[in-house]
Amino acid sequence: LSPLVLFENKCLENCPEGYFNNNGICEKCESDCLECMDSYTCTKCNKNTALHLGDCVNNCPTFMFKDEEKNMCLFCNQRDSC
């Protein structure tokens, strides 16, 4: 039996989307972040933003594009045009 986590005064098996497990307590990820390792490191962003270096950004930096399938910023040399 895996340990439970506390979320809004309820015991759950896992934290819900947009929250992370911090020593057994579910804490909110940054805004626009669907999954995160901690309050500062996002691993999956919502569809309106793109993942770049652990953050959800509205626009990818120069020389990068948003990969719609992976929902993250990639360098232009990984694609024909940028």
mmCIF file with all atom_site columns, C-alpha atoms in Angstrom:
data_model
loop_
_atom_site.group_PDB
_atom_site.id
_atom_site.type_symbol
_atom_site.label_atom_id
_atom_site.label_alt_id
_atom_site.label_comp_id
_atom_site.label_asym_id
_atom_site.label_entity_id
_atom_site.label_seq_id
_atom_site.pdbx_PDB_ins_code
_atom_site.Cartn_x
_atom_site.Cartn_y
_atom_site.Cartn_z
_atom_site.occupancy
_atom_site.B_iso_or_equiv
_atom_site.pdbx_formal_charge
_atom_site.auth_seq_id
_atom_site.auth_comp_id
_atom_site.auth_asym_id
_atom_site.auth_atom_id
_atom_site.pdbx_PDB_model_num
ATOM 1  C CA . LEU A 1 1  ? 0.000  0.000  0.000   1.00 0.00 ? 1  LEU A CA 1
ATOM 2  C CA . SER A 1 2  ? 1.502  3.332  -1.059  1.00 0.00 ? 2  SER A CA 1
ATOM 3  C CA . PRO A 1 3  ? 1.406  6.306  1.299   1.00 0.00 ? 3  PRO A CA 1
ATOM 4  C CA . LEU A 1 4  ? -1.444 8.766  0.840   1.00 0.00 ? 4  LEU A CA 1
ATOM 5  C CA . VAL A 1 5  ? -1.161 12.507 0.265   1.00 0.00 ? 5  VAL A CA 1
ATOM 6  C CA . LEU A 1 6  ? -3.214 15.284 1.819   1.00 0.00 ? 6  LEU A CA 1
ATOM 7  C CA . PHE A 1 7  ? -5.229 17.519 -0.518  1.00 0.00 ? 7  PHE A CA 1
ATOM 8  C CA . GLU A 1 8  ? -7.872 19.954 0.790   1.00 0.00 ? 8  GLU A CA 1
ATOM 9  C CA . ASN A 1 9  ? -8.245 17.971 4.023   1.00 0.00 ? 9  ASN A CA 1
ATOM 10 C CA . LYS A 1 10 ? -8.725 14.695 2.110   1.00 0.00 ? 10 LYS A CA 1
ATOM 11 C CA . CYS A 1 11 ? -6.377 11.715 1.784   1.00 0.00 ? 11 CYS A CA 1
ATOM 12 C CA . LEU A 1 12 ? -5.672 10.748 -1.839  1.00 0.00 ? 12 LEU A CA 1
ATOM 13 C CA . GLU A 1 13 ? -3.390 8.266  -3.604  1.00 0.00 ? 13 GLU A CA 1
ATOM 14 C CA . ASN A 1 14 ? -1.899 11.029 -5.791  1.00 0.00 ? 14 ASN A CA 1
ATOM 15 C CA . CYS A 1 15 ? -2.032 14.799 -6.038  1.00 0.00 ? 15 CYS A CA 1
ATOM 16 C CA . PRO A 1 16 ? -4.446 16.076 -8.708  1.00 0.00 ? 16 PRO A CA 1
ATOM 17 C CA . GLU A 1 17 ? -3.332 17.765 -11.925 1.00 0.00 ? 17 GLU A CA 1
ATOM 18 C CA . GLY A 1 18 ? -1.660 21.111 -11.240 1.00 0.00 ? 18 GLY A CA 1
ATOM 19 C CA . TYR A 1 19 ? -0.317 20.010 -7.828  1.00 0.00 ? 19 TYR A CA 1
ATOM 20 C CA . PHE A 1 20 ? 2.812  18.226 -6.607  1.00 0.00 ? 20 PHE A CA 1
ATOM 21 C CA . ASN A 1 21 ? 3.606  16.076 -3.572  1.00 0.00 ? 21 ASN A CA 1
ATOM 22 C CA . ASN A 1 22 ? 5.633  18.006 -1.004  1.00 0.00 ? 22 ASN A CA 1
ATOM 23 C CA . ASN A 1 23 ? 6.330  15.559 1.844   1.00 0.00 ? 23 ASN A CA 1
ATOM 24 C CA . GLY A 1 24 ? 2.810  14.130 1.745   1.00 0.00 ? 24 GLY A CA 1
ATOM 25 C CA . ILE A 1 25 ? 0.989  17.434 1.180   1.00 0.00 ? 25 ILE A CA 1
ATOM 26 C CA . CYS A 1 26 ? -0.283 18.507 -2.246  1.00 0.00 ? 26 CYS A CA 1
ATOM 27 C CA . GLU A 1 27 ? 0.910  21.981 -3.169  1.00 0.00 ? 27 GLU A CA 1
ATOM 28 C CA . LYS A 1 28 ? -0.044 23.999 -6.244  1.00 0.00 ? 28 LYS A CA 1
ATOM 29 C CA . CYS A 1 29 ? 2.255  24.235 -9.261  1.00 0.00 ? 29 CYS A CA 1
ATOM 30 C CA . GLU A 1 30 ? 2.882  27.607 -10.908 1.00 0.00 ? 30 GLU A CA 1
ATOM 31 C CA . SER A 1 31 ? 0.018  28.967 -13.002 1.00 0.00 ? 31 SER A CA 1
ATOM 32 C CA . ASP A 1 32 ? -0.305 27.381 -16.483 1.00 0.00 ? 32 ASP A CA 1
ATOM 33 C CA . CYS A 1 33 ? 1.597  24.326 -15.190 1.00 0.00 ? 33 CYS A CA 1
ATOM 34 C CA . LEU A 1 34 ? -0.226 20.968 -15.294 1.00 0.00 ? 34 LEU A CA 1
ATOM 35 C CA . GLU A 1 35 ? 2.567  18.865 -13.768 1.00 0.00 ? 35 GLU A CA 1
ATOM 36 C CA . CYS A 1 36 ? 5.599  19.947 -11.757 1.00 0.00 ? 36 CYS A CA 1
ATOM 37 C CA . MET A 1 37 ? 8.438  18.557 -9.667  1.00 0.00 ? 37 MET A CA 1
ATOM 38 C CA . ASP A 1 38 ? 8.252  21.424 -7.163  1.00 0.00 ? 38 ASP A CA 1
ATOM 39 C CA . SER A 1 39 ? 6.792  24.923 -6.997  1.00 0.00 ? 39 SER A CA 1
ATOM 40 C CA . TYR A 1 40 ? 9.463  26.237 -9.403  1.00 0.00 ? 40 TYR A CA 1
ATOM 41 C CA . THR A 1 41 ? 10.013 23.397 -11.914 1.00 0.00 ? 41 THR A CA 1
ATOM 42 C CA . CYS A 1 42 ? 7.235  22.640 -14.361 1.00 0.00 ? 42 CYS A CA 1
ATOM 43 C CA . THR A 1 43 ? 7.310  19.423 -16.427 1.00 0.00 ? 43 THR A CA 1
ATOM 44 C CA . LYS A 1 44 ? 4.052  19.840 -18.401 1.00 0.00 ? 44 LYS A CA 1
ATOM 45 C CA . CYS A 1 45 ? 2.227  23.036 -19.406 1.00 0.00 ? 45 CYS A CA 1
ATOM 46 C CA . ASN A 1 46 ? -1.323 23.735 -20.511 1.00 0.00 ? 46 ASN A CA 1
ATOM 47 C CA . LYS A 1 47 ? -2.002 24.018 -24.254 1.00 0.00 ? 47 LYS A CA 1
ATOM 48 C CA . ASN A 1 48 ? -1.899 27.839 -24.250 1.00 0.00 ? 48 ASN A CA 1
ATOM 49 C CA . THR A 1 49 ? 1.752  27.895 -23.184 1.00 0.00 ? 49 THR A CA 1
ATOM 50 C CA . ALA A 1 50 ? 4.956  25.994 -23.965 1.00 0.00 ? 50 ALA A CA 1
ATOM 51 C CA . LEU A 1 51 ? 7.490  24.382 -21.637 1.00 0.00 ? 51 LEU A CA 1
ATOM 52 C CA . HIS A 1 52 ? 10.908 26.072 -21.635 1.00 0.00 ? 52 HIS A CA 1
ATOM 53 C CA . LEU A 1 53 ? 13.569 25.353 -18.993 1.00 0.00 ? 53 LEU A CA 1
ATOM 54 C CA . GLY A 1 54 ? 11.002 24.337 -16.368 1.00 0.00 ? 54 GLY A CA 1
ATOM 55 C CA . ASP A 1 55 ? 8.681  27.291 -16.982 1.00 0.00 ? 55 ASP A CA 1
ATOM 56 C CA . CYS A 1 56 ? 5.476  27.720 -18.972 1.00 0.00 ? 56 CYS A CA 1
ATOM 57 C CA . VAL A 1 57 ? 5.961  30.574 -21.436 1.00 0.00 ? 57 VAL A CA 1
ATOM 58 C CA . ASN A 1 58 ? 3.523  32.324 -23.774 1.00 0.00 ? 58 ASN A CA 1
ATOM 59 C CA . ASN A 1 59 ? 6.164  32.764 -26.468 1.00 0.00 ? 59 ASN A CA 1
ATOM 60 C CA . CYS A 1 60 ? 9.286  30.727 -27.127 1.00 0.00 ? 60 CYS A CA 1
ATOM 61 C CA . PRO A 1 61 ? 12.611 32.595 -27.097 1.00 0.00 ? 61 PRO A CA 1
ATOM 62 C CA . THR A 1 62 ? 14.387 33.744 -30.262 1.00 0.00 ? 62 THR A CA 1
ATOM 63 C CA . PHE A 1 63 ? 15.615 30.880 -32.479 1.00 0.00 ? 63 PHE A CA 1
ATOM 64 C CA . MET A 1 64 ? 13.040 28.527 -30.933 1.00 0.00 ? 64 MET A CA 1
ATOM 65 C CA . PHE A 1 65 ? 9.507  27.435 -31.897 1.00 0.00 ? 65 PHE A CA 1
ATOM 66 C CA . LYS A 1 66 ? 6.634  25.817 -30.057 1.00 0.00 ? 66 LYS A CA 1
ATOM 67 C CA . ASP A 1 67 ? 6.294  22.129 -30.880 1.00 0.00 ? 67 ASP A CA 1
ATOM 68 C CA . GLU A 1 68 ? 2.496  21.718 -30.756 1.00 0.00 ? 68 GLU A CA 1
ATOM 69 C CA . GLU A 1 69 ? 2.688  17.943 -30.260 1.00 0.00 ? 69 GLU A CA 1
ATOM 70 C CA . LYS A 1 70 ? 5.162  18.053 -27.354 1.00 0.00 ? 70 LYS A CA 1
ATOM 71 C CA . ASN A 1 71 ? 3.893  21.446 -26.129 1.00 0.00 ? 71 ASN A CA 1
ATOM 72 C CA . MET A 1 72 ? 7.435  22.690 -25.561 1.00 0.00 ? 72 MET A CA 1
ATOM 73 C CA . CYS A 1 73 ? 9.991  25.068 -27.060 1.00 0.00 ? 73 CYS A CA 1
ATOM 74 C CA . LEU A 1 74 ? 12.524 23.483 -29.411 1.00 0.00 ? 74 LEU A CA 1
ATOM 75 C CA . PHE A 1 75 ? 15.455 24.961 -31.306 1.00 0.00 ? 75 PHE A CA 1
ATOM 76 C CA . CYS A 1 76 ? 14.750 25.929 -34.926 1.00 0.00 ? 76 CYS A CA 1
ATOM 77 C CA . ASN A 1 77 ? 17.442 23.634 -36.329 1.00 0.00 ? 77 ASN A CA 1
ATOM 78 C CA . GLN A 1 78 ? 15.202 20.694 -35.325 1.00 0.00 ? 78 GLN A CA 1
ATOM 79 C CA . ARG A 1 79 ? 12.651 21.794 -37.909 1.00 0.00 ? 79 ARG A CA 1
ATOM 80 C CA . ASP A 1 80 ? 12.773 22.833 -41.572 1.00 0.00 ? 80 ASP A CA 1
ATOM 81 C CA . SER A 1 81 ? 11.589 26.406 -41.055 1.00 0.00 ? 81 SER A CA 1
ATOM 82 C CA . CYS A 1 82 ? 11.311 28.735 -38.105 1.00 0.00 ? 82 CYS A CA 1
#
